Coordinates of C-alpha atoms in Angstrom, one line a residue:
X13 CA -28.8 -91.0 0.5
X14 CA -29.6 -87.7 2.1
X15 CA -32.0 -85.6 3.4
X16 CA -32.6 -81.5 3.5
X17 CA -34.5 -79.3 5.9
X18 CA -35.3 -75.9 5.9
X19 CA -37.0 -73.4 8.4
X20 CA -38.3 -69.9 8.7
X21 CA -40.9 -67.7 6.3
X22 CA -38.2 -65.0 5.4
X23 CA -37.7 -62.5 2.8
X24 CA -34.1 -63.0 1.0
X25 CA -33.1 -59.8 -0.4
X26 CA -29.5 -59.0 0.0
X27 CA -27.0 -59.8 -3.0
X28 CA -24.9 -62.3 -2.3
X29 CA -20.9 -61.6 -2.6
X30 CA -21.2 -58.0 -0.6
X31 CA -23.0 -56.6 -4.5
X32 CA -25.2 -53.4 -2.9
X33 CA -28.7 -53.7 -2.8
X34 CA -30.5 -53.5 -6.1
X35 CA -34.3 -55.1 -5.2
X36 CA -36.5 -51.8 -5.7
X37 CA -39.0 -54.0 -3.1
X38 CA -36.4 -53.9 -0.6
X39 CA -37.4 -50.3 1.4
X40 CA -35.1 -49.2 4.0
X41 CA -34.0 -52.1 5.3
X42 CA -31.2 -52.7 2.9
X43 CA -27.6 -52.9 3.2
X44 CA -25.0 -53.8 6.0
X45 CA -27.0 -51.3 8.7
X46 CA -30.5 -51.8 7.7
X47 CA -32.9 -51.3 10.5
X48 CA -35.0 -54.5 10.0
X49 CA -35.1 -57.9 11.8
X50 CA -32.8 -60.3 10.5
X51 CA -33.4 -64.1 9.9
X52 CA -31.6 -66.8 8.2
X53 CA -32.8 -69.1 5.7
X54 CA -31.5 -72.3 6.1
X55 CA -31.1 -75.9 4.6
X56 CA -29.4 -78.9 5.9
X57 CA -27.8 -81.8 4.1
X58 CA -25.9 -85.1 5.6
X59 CA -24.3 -88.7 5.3
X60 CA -24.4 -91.3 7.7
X61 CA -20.9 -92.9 7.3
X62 CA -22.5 -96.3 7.4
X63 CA -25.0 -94.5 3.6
X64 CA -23.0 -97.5 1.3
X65 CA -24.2 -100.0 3.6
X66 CA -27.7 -98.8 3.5
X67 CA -27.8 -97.9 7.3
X68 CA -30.1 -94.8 7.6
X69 CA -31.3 -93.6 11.1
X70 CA -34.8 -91.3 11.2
X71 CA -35.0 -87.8 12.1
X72 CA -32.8 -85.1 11.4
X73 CA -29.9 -87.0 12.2
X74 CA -26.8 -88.3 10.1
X75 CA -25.6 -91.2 11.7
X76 CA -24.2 -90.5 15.3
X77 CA -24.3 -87.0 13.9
X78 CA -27.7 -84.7 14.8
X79 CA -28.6 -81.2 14.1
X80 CA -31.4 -78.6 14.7
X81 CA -32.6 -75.3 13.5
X82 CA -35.3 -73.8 15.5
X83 CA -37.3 -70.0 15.3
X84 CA -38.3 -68.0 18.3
X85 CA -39.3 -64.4 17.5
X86 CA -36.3 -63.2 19.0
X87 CA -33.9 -65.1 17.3
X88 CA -32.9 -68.0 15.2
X89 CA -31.1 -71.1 16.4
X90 CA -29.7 -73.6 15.1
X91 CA -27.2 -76.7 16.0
X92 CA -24.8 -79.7 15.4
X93 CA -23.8 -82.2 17.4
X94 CA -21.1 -85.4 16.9
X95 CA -21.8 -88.3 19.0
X96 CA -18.3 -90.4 20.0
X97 CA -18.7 -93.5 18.1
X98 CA -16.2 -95.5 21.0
X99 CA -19.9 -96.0 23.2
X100 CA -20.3 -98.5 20.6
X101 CA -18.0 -100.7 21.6
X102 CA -19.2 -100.6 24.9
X103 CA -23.4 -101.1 23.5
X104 CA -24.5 -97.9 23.5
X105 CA -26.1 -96.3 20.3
X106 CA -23.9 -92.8 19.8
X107 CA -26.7 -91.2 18.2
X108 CA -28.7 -91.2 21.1
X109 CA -27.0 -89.0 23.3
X110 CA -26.3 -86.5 20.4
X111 CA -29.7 -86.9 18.8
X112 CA -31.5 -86.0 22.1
X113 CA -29.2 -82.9 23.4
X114 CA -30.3 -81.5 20.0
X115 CA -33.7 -81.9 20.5
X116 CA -33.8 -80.8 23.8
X117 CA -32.2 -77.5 22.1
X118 CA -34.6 -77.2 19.6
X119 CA -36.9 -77.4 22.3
X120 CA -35.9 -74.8 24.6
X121 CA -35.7 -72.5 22.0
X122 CA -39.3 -72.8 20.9
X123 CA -40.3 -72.5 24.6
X124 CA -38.3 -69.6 24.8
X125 CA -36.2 -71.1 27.6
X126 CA -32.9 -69.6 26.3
X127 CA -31.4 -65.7 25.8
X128 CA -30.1 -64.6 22.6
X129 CA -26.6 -63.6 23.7
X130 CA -26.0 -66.3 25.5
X131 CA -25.9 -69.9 23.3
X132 CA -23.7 -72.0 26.3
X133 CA -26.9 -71.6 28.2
X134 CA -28.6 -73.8 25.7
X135 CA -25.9 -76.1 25.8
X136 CA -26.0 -76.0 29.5
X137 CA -28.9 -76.1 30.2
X138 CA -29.8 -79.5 27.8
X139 CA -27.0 -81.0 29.2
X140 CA -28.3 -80.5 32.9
X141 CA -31.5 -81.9 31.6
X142 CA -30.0 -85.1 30.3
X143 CA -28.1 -85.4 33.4
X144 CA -31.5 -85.5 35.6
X145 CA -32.9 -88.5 33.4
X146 CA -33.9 -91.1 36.1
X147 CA -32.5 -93.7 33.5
X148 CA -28.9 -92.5 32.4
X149 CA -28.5 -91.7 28.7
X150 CA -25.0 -92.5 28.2
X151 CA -23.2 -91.3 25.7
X152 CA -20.4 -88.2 24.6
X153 CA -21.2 -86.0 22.3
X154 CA -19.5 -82.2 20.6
X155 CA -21.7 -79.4 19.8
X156 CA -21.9 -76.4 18.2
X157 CA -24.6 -73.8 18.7
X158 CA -25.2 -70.5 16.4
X159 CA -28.0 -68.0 17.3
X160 CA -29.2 -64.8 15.4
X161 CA -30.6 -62.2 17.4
X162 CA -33.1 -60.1 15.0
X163 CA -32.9 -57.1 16.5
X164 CA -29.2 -56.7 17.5
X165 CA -27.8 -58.2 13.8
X166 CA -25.2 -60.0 16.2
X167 CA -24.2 -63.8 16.1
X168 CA -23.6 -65.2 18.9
X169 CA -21.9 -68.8 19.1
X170 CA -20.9 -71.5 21.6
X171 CA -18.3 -74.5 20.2
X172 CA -17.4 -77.3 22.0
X173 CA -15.4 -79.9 20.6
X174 CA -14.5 -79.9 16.6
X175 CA -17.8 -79.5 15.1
X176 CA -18.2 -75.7 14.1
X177 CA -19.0 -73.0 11.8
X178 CA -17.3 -70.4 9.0
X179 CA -19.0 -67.0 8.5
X180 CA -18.2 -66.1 4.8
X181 CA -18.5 -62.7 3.3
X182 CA -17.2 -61.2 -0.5
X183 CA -15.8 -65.1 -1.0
X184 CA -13.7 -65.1 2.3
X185 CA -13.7 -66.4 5.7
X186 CA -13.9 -63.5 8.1
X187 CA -15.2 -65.5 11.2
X188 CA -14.8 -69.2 12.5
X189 CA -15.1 -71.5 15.5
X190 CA -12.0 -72.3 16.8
X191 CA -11.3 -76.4 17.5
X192 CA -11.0 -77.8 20.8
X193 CA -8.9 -80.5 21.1
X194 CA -7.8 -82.6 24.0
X195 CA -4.7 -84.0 21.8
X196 CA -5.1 -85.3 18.4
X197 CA -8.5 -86.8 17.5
X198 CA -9.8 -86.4 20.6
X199 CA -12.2 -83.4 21.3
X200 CA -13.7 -82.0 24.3
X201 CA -17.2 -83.0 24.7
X202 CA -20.0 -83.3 26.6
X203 CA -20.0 -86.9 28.8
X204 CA -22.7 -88.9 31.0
X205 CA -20.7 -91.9 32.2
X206 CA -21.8 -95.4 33.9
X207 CA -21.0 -94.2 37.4
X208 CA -17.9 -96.7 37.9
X209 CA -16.7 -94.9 34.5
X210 CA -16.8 -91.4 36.4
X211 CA -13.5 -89.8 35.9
X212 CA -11.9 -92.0 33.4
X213 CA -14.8 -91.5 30.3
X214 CA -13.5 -87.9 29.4
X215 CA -16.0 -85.2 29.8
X216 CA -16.0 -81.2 29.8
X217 CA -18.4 -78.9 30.7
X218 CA -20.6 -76.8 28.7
X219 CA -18.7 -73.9 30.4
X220 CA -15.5 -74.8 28.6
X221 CA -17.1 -74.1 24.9
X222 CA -15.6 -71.3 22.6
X223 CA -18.0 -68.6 22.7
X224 CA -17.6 -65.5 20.4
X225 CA -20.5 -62.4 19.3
X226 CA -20.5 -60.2 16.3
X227 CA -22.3 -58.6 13.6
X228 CA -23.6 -60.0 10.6
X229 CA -24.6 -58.4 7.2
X230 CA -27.4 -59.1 5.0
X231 CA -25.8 -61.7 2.4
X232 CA -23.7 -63.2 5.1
X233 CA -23.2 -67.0 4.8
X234 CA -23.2 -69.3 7.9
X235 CA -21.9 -72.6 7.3
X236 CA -22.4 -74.9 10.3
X237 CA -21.4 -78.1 10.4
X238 CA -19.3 -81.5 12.3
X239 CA -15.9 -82.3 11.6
X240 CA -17.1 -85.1 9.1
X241 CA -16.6 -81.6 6.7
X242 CA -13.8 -79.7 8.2
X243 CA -12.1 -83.3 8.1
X244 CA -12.4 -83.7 4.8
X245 CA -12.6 -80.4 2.9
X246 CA -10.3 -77.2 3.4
X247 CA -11.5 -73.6 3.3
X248 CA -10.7 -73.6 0.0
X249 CA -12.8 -76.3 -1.9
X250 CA -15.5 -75.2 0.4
X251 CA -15.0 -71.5 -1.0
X252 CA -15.4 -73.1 -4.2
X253 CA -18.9 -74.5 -3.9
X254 CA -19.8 -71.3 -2.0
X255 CA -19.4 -69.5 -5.2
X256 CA -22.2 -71.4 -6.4
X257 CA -24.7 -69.8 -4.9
X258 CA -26.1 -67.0 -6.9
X259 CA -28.9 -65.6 -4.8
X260 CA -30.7 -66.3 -1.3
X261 CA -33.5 -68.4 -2.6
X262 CA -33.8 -71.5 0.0
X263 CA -33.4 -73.8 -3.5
X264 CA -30.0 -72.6 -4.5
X265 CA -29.1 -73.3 -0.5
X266 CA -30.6 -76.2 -0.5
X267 CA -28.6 -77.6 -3.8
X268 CA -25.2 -76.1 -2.4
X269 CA -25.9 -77.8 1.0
X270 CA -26.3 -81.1 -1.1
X271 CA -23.0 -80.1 -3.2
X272 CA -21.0 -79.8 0.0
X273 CA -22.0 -83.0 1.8
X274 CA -21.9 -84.9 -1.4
X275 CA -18.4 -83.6 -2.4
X276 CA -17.1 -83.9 1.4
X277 CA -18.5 -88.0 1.2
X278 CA -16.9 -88.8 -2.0
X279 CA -13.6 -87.4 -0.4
X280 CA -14.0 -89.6 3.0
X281 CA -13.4 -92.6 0.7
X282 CA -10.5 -91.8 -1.6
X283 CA -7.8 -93.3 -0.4
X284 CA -5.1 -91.6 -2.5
X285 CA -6.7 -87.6 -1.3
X286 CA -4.4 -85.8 1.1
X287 CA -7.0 -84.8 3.4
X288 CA -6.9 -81.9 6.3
X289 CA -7.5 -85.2 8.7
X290 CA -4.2 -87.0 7.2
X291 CA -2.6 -83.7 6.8
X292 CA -3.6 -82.9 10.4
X293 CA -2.2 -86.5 11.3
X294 CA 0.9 -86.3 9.6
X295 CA 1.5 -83.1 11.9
X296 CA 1.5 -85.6 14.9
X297 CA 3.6 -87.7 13.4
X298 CA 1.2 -90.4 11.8
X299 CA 2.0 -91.8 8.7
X300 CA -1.7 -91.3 7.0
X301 CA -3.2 -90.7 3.7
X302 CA -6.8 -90.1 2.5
X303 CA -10.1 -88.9 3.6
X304 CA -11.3 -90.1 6.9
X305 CA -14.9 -91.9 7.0
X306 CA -17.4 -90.5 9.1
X307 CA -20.8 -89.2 9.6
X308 CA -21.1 -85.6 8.0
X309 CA -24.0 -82.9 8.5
X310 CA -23.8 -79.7 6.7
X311 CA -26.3 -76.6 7.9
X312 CA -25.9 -73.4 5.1
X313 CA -27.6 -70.6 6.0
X314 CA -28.1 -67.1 4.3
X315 CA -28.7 -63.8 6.6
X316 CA -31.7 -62.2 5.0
X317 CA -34.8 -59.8 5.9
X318 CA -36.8 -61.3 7.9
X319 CA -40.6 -61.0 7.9
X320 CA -42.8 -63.3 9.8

């Protein structure tokens, strides 16, 4: 049905909500301008689209969606990624192309191939990788990368396409990706093309993803994910299950993950629900009603102390 991950040994003392800091073990490294390293504790939840018909794919991967989160003492990185389901109609698997940018991520971040401050080099630098393959791995693919540097307390974030992230503090939304969009349901995104499909298969360059920096608090929540939730769940229901979570433990994350991708599944299918897809539809004058299936990965993370 699903399947939860989880990185990082780290310490989870902030209050959730923006509540000051009451944990007597806590030292100076409380409160929005503690001096400590920062870390976020993470967990990951997801549907393949294809779940009811009891199609599930290995790995940390959702159905032609993929994800990461990866530690490097300087930071932590994590990542989504939506591959185009049209290759199928052409026989190419979608989840290959978005399953291995992410894990060439997650790989340059454990090598320490990457800066901080800079999350479209990762991007970048993946893609150039998949480009040199001596057999082509076709494909398209959005992605959205969010990096934590310890030190600094700054997030820094790179969005290409519609996938993306909300940073939520005291119960609202004071940071979020913004979505790239070619015209309606098509997003920008990352493309390696037959070469006789080379300018006609639509493809952007890493250079063209939405990049923003800025601090983060202890308590902060980071909710990263592909348009399979945005699509189907506005800010508000998503505030909703945010409220949930009563502390930082990774268990409460982990059951408010599952709450979220469970909730934004049950909505793909309802026919009668007046979705932000339909919504966004009706906008661009299509007649439409109802969630829209699809592939949906969820990655909730808390900033908290970190210790390694």
């Amino acid at each position: 049905m699903f399947s939860v991950l989880s990185y990082g040994r780290l310490v989870a003392r902030a209050v959730l909500g923006g509540l000051s800091q009451t944990d007597p073990r806590a030292g100076g490294g409380g409160g929005a301008g503690g001096g400590g390293d920062y870390g976020l504790v993470t967990a990951g939840c997801g549907f393949g689209k294809d779940f009811r018909k009891g199609l599930l794919k290995k790995g940390v991967c959702y159905g032609d969606d993929a994800c990461f989160v990866a530690r490097h003492r300087s930071a932590d990185v994590l990542g989504v990624a939506d591959g185009v389901g049209g290759w199928r109609d052409y026989g190419v698997d979608p989840s290959q192309f978005s399953g291995t940018l992410m894990r060439t991520c997650e790989r340059l971040v454990k090598e320490g191939r990457f800066i901080p401050s800079n999350p479209v080099g990762i991007l970048t630098t993946s893609y150039c990788e998949l480009l040199q393959n001596k057999i082509p791995l076709l494909g398209s693919s959005t992605a959205c990368i969010v990096v934590l540097d310890r030190t600094s307390h700054r997030l820094h974030t790179a969005n290409l396409g519609d996938s993306g992230f909300l940073v939520v503090r005291g119960g609202e939304v004071v940071h979020r990706s913004d979505e790239q969009q070619h015209y309606f349901n098509t997003p920008f995104q990352l493309s390696i093309a037959p070469p006789e499909a080379e300018g006609v298969v639509l493809s952007d360059s890493p250079d063209a993803a939405d990049s923003t920096s800025f601090d983060v608090q202890l308590g902060d929540i980071i909710l990263t994910a592909t348009d399979g939730l945005f699509d189907n769940m506005p800010d508000y229901m998503i505030l909703q299950e945010l409220k949930k979570l009563k502390n930082s433990n990774f268990e409460s994350i982990q059951q408010t993950a599952r709450s979220i991708a469970e909730q934004a599944h049950e909505l793909a299918y309802d026919p009668n629900y007046m979705s932000p897809f339909a919504q966004f539809a009706c906008d661009n004058g299509l007649n439409v009603r109802g969630g829209k299936p699809d592939d949906i990965t969820v990655l909730l993370s808390i900033v908290a102390e970190y210790t390694d």
